[in-house]
Coordinates of C-alpha atoms in Angstrom, one line a residue:
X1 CA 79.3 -30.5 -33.0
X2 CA 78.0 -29.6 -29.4
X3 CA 76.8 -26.3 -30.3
X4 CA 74.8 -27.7 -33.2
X5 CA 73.3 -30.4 -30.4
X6 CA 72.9 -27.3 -28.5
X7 CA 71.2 -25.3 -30.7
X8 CA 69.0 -28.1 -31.9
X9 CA 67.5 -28.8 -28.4
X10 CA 66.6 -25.5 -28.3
X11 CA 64.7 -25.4 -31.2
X12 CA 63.2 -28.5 -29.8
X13 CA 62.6 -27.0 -26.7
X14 CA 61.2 -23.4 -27.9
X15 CA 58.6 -25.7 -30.5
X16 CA 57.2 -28.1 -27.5
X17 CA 57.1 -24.6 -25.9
X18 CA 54.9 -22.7 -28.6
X19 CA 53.1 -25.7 -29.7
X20 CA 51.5 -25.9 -25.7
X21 CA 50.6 -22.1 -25.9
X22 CA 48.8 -22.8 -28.9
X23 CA 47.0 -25.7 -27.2
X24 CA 46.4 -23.5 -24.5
X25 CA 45.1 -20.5 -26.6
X26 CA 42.9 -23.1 -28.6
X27 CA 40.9 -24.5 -25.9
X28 CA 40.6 -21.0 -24.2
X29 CA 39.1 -20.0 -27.8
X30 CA 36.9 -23.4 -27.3
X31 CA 35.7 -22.4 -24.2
X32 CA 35.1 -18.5 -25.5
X33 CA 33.2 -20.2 -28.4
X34 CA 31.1 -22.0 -25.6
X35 CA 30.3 -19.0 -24.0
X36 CA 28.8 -16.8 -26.9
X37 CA 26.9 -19.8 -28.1
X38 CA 25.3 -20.3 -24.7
X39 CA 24.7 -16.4 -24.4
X40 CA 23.0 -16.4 -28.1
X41 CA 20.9 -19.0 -27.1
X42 CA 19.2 -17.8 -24.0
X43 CA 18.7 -14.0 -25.8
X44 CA 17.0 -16.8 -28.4
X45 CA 15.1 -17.9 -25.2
X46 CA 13.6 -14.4 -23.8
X47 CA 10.8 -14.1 -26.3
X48 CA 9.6 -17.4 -25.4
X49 CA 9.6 -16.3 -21.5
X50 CA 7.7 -13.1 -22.2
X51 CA 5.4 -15.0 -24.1
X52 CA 4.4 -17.1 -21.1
X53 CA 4.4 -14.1 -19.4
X54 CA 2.1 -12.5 -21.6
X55 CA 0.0 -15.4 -21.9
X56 CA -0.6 -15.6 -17.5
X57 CA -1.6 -11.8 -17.5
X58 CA -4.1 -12.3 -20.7
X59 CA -5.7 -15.8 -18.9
X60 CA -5.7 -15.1 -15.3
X61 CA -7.3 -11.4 -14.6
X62 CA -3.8 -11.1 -11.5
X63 CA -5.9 -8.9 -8.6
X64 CA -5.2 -9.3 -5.0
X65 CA -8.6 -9.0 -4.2
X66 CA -8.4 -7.0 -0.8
X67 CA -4.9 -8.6 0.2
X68 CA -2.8 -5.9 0.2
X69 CA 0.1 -6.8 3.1
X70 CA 3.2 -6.7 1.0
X71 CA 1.8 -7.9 -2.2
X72 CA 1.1 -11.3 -0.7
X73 CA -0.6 -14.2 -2.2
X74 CA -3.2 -16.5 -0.1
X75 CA -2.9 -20.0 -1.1
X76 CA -5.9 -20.5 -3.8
X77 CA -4.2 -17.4 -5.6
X78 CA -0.8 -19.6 -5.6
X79 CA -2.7 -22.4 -6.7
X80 CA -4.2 -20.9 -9.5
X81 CA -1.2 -18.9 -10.2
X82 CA 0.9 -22.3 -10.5
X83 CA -2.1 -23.8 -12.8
X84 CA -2.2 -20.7 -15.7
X85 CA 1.7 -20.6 -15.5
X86 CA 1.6 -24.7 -16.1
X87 CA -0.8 -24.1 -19.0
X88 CA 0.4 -21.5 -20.6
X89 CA 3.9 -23.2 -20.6
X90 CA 2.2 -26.4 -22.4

């Protein structure tokens, strides 16, 4: 009678075991699922950004008009900037 108590706890044991592994391996597939949805959506979001982008170059003529130390902006060119990248977002 004891080894058919023994053997039955073990079969008890090795089920909780596996049943947790497949918990675990369920939410890890959850959490993979997560992942590729949030991946597919920003690739979904790219031609909306190059848009924008599109849409600054084709509405404000981008010159540096004489200020060439590293590429920098003055502050009406950031202003205006900030403006056609607001619009064009709208």
């Amino acid at each position: 009678m004891d080894a058919v108590h023994n053997l039955s706890a073990a079969k008890k044991a090795e089920i909780h075991y596996l049943r947790g592994l497949l918990e675990r391996a369920e939410e890890h597939n959850r959490l993979i699922q997560a992942r590729v949805d949030l991946l597919r959506n920003k690739t979904q979001e790219v031609p909306d950004i190059k848009d924008v982008i599109g849409k600054v170059v084709e509405r404000w003529n981008f010159k540096l008009q004489g200020n060439t130390k590293c590429g920098a902006l003055n502050g009406l060119q950031l202003v205006g900037l900030a403006k056609c990248i607001s619009d064009c977002s709208d």
